Tab-separated table of N, CA and C in Angstrom:
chain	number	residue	atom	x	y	z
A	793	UNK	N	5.761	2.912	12.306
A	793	UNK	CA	5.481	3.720	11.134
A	793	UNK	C	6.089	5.106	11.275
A	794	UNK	N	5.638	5.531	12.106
A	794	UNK	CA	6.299	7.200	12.632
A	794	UNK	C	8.201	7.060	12.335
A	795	UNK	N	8.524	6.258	13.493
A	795	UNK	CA	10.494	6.167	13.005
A	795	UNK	C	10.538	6.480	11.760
A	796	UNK	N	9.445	5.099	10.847
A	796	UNK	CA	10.162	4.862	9.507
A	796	UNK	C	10.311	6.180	8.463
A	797	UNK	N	9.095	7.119	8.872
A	797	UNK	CA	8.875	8.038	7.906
A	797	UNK	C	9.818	9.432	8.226
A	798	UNK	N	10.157	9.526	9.292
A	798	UNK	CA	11.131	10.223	9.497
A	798	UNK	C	13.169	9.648	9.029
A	799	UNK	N	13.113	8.545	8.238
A	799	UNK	CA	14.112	7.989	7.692
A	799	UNK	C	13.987	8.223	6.190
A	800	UNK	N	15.252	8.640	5.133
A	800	UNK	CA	14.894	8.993	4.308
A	800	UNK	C	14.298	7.554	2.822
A	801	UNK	N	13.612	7.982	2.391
A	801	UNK	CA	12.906	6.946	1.508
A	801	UNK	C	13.529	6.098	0.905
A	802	UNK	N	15.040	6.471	0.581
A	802	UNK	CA	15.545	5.592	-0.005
A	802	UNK	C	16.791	4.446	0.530
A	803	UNK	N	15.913	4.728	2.010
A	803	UNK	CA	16.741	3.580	3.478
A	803	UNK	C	15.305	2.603	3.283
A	804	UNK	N	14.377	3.364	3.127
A	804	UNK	CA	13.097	2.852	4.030
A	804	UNK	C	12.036	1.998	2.804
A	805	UNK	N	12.173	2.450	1.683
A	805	UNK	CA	11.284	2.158	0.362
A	805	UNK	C	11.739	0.869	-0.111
A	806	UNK	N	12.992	0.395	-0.132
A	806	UNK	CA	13.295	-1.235	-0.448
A	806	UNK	C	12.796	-2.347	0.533
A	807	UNK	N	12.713	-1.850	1.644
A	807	UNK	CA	12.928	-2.676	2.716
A	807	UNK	C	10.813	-2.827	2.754
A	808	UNK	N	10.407	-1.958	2.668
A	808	UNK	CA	8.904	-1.651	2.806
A	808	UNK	C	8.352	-2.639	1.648
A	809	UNK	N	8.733	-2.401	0.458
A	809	UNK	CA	7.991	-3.352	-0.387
A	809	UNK	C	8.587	-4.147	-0.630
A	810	UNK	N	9.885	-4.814	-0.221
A	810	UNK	CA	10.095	-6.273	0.137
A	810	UNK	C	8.660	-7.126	1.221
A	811	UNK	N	8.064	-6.148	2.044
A	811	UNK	CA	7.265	-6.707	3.271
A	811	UNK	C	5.734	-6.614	2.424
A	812	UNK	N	5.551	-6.161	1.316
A	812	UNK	CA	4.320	-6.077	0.813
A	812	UNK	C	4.346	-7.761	-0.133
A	813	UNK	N	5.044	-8.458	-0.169
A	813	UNK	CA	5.093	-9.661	-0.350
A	813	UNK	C	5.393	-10.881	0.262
A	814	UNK	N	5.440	-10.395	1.839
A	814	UNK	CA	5.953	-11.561	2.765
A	814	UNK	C	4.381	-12.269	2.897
A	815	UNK	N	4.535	-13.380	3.906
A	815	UNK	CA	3.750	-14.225	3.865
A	815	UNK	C	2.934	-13.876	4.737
A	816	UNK	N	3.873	-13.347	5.569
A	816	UNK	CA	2.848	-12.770	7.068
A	816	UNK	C	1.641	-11.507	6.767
A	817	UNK	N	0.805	-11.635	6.979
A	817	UNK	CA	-0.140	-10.745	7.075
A	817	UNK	C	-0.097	-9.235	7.682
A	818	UNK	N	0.236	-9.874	8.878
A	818	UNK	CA	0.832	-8.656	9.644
A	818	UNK	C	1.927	-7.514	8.978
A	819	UNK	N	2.657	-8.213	8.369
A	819	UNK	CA	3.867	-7.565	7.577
A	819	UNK	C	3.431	-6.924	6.544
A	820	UNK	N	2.128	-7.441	5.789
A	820	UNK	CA	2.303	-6.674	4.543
A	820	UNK	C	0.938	-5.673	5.167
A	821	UNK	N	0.235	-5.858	5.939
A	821	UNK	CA	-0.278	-4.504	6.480
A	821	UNK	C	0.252	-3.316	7.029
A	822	UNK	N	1.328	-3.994	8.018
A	822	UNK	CA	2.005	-2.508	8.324
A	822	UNK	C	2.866	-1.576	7.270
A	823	UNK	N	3.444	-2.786	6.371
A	823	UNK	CA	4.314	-1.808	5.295
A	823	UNK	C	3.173	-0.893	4.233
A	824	UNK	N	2.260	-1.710	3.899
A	824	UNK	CA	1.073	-0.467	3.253
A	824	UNK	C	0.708	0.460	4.448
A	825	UNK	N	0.405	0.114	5.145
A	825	UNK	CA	-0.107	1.697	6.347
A	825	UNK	C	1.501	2.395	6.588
A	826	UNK	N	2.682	2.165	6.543
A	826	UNK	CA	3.918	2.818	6.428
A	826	UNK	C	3.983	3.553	4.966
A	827	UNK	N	3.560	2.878	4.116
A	827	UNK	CA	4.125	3.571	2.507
A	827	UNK	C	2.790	4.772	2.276
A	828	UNK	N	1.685	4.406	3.024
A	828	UNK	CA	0.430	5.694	2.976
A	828	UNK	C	0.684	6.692	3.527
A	829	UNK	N	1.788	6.520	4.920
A	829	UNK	CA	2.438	8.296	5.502
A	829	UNK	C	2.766	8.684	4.514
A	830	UNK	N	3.971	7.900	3.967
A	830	UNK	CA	5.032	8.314	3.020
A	830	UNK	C	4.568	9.840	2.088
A	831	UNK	N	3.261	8.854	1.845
A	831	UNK	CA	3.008	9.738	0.588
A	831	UNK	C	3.699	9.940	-0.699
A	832	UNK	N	4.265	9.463	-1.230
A	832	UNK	CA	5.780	8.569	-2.091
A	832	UNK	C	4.832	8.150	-3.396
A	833	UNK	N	4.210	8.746	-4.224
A	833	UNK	CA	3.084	8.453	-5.302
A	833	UNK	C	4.186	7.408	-6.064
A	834	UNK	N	5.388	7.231	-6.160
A	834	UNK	CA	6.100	6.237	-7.458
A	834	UNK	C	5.957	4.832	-6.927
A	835	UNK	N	5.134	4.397	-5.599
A	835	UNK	CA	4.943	3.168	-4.686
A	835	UNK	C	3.940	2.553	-5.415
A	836	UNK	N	3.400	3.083	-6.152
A	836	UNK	CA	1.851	2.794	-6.671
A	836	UNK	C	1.750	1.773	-7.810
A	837	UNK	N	2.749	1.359	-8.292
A	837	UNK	CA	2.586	0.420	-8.535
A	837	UNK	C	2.717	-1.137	-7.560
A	838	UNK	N	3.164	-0.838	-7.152
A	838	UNK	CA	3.077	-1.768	-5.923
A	838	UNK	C	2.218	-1.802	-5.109
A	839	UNK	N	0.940	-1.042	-5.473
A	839	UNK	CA	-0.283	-1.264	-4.513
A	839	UNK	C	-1.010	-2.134	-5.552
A	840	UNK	N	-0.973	-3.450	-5.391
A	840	UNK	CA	-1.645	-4.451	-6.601
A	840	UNK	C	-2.966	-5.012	-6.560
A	841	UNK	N	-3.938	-5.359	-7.475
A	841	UNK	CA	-5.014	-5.729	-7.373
A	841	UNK	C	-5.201	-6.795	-6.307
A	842	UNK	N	-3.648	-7.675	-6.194
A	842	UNK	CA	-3.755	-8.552	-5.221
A	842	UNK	C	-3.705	-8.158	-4.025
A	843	UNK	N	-3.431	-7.269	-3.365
A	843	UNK	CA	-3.379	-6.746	-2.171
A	843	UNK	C	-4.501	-6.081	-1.932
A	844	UNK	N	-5.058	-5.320	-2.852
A	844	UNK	CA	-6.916	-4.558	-2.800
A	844	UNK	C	-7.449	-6.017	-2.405
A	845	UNK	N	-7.067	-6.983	-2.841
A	845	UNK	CA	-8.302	-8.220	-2.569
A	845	UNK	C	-7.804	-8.846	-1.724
A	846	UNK	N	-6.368	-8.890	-0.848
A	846	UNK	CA	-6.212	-9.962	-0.163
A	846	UNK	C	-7.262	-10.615	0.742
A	847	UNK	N	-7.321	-11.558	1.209
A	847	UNK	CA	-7.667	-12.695	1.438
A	847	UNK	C	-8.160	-12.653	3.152
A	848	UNK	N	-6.960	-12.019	3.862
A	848	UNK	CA	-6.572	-10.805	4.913
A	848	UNK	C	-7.304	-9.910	5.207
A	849	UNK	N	-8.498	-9.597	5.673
A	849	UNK	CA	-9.334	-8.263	6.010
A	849	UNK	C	-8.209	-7.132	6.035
A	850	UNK	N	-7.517	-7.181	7.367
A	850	UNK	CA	-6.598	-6.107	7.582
A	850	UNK	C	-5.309	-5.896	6.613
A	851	UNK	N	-4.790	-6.834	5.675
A	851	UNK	CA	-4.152	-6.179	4.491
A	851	UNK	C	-5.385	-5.644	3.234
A	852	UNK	N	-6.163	-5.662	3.254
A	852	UNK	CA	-6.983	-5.508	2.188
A	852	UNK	C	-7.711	-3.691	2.769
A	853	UNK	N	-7.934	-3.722	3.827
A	853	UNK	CA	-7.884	-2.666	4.167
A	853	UNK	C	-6.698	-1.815	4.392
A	854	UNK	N	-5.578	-2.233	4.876
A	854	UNK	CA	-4.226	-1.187	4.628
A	854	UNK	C	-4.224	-0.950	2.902
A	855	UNK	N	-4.489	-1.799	2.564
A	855	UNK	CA	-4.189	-1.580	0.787
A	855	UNK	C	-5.128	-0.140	0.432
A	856	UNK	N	-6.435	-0.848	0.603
A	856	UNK	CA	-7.442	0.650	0.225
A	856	UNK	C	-6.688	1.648	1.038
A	857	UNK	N	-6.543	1.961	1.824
A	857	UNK	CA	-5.996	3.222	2.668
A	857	UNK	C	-5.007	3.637	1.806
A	858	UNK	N	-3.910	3.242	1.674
A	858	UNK	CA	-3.022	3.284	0.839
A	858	UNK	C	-3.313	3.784	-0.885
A	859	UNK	N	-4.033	2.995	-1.288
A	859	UNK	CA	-4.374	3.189	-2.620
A	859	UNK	C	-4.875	4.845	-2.689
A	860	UNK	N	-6.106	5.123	-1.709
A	860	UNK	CA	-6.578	5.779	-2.324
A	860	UNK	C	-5.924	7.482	-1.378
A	861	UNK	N	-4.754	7.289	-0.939
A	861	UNK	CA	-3.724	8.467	-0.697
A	861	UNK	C	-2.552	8.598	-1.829
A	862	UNK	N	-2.392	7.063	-2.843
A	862	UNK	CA	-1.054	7.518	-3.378
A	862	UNK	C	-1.637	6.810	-5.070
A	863	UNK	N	-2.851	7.368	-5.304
A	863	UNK	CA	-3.259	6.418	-6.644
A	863	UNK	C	-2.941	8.085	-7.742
A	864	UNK	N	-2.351	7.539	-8.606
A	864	UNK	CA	-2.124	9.044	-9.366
A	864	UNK	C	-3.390	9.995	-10.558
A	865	UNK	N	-3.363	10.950	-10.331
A	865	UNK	CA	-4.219	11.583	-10.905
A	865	UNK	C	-4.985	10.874	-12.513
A	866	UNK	N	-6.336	10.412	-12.300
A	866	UNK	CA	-6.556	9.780	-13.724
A	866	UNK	C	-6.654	8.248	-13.328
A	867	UNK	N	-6.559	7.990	-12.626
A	867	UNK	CA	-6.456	6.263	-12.545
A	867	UNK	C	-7.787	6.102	-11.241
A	868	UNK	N	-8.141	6.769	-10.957
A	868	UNK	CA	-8.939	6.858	-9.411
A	868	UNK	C	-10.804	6.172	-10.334
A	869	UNK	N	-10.808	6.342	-11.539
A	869	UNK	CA	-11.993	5.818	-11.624
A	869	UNK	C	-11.875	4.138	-11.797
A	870	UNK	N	-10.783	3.521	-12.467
A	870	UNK	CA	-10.015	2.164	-12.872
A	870	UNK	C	-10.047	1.789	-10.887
A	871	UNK	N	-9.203	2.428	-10.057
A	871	UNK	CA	-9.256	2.045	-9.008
A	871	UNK	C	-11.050	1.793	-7.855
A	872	UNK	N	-11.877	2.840	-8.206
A	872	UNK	CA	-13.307	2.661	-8.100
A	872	UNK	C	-14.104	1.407	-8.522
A	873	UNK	N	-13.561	0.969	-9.794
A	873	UNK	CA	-14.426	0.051	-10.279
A	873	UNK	C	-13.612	-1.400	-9.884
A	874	UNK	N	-12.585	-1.456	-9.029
A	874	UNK	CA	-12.042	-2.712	-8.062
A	874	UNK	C	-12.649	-2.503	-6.572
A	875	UNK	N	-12.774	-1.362	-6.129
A	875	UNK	CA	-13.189	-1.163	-5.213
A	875	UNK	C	-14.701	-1.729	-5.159
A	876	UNK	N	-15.620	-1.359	-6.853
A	876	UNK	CA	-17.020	-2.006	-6.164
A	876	UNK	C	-17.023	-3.671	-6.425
A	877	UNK	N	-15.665	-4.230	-6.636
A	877	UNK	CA	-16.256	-5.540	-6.607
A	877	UNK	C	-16.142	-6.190	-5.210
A	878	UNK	N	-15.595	-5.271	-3.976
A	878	UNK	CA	-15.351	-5.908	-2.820
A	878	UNK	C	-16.235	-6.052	-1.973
């Protein structure tokens, strides 16, 4: 995570949410705990209801982490009310 964020976003941002749809678990956790350094708020759509719920403890938790560092101003109550169905 550290390398990646010191690479500029637009080496590192294709390649990251290509991995937020791989199969592996592992993969799409580390690329959400990579895109939450970022801090990169235009990622946010790509933080999807399906990933708040995966299936995955540890992607479902990189997701919340994520979500709630890069969710944009105004949307944080819409994101609350997914949060209490977990």
């Amino acid at each position: 995570t550290w390398a990646l964020t010191r690479h500029p976003v637009s080496l590192t941002l294709p390649a990251l949410l290509r991995e937020l749809r791989s199969e592996r678990a592992q993969a799409r956790s580390q690329a959400l705990h990579t895109l939450s350094k970022t801090g990169d708020r235009q990622v946010w759509p790509a933080i999807t209801r399906e990933l708040l719920t995966d299936a995955d403890d540890e992607v479902a938790r990189s997701a919340w982490r994520a979500a709630v560092v890069l969710v944009p101003e105004g949307q944080e109550p819409a994101l609350a009310t997914v949060l209490a169905t977990q």
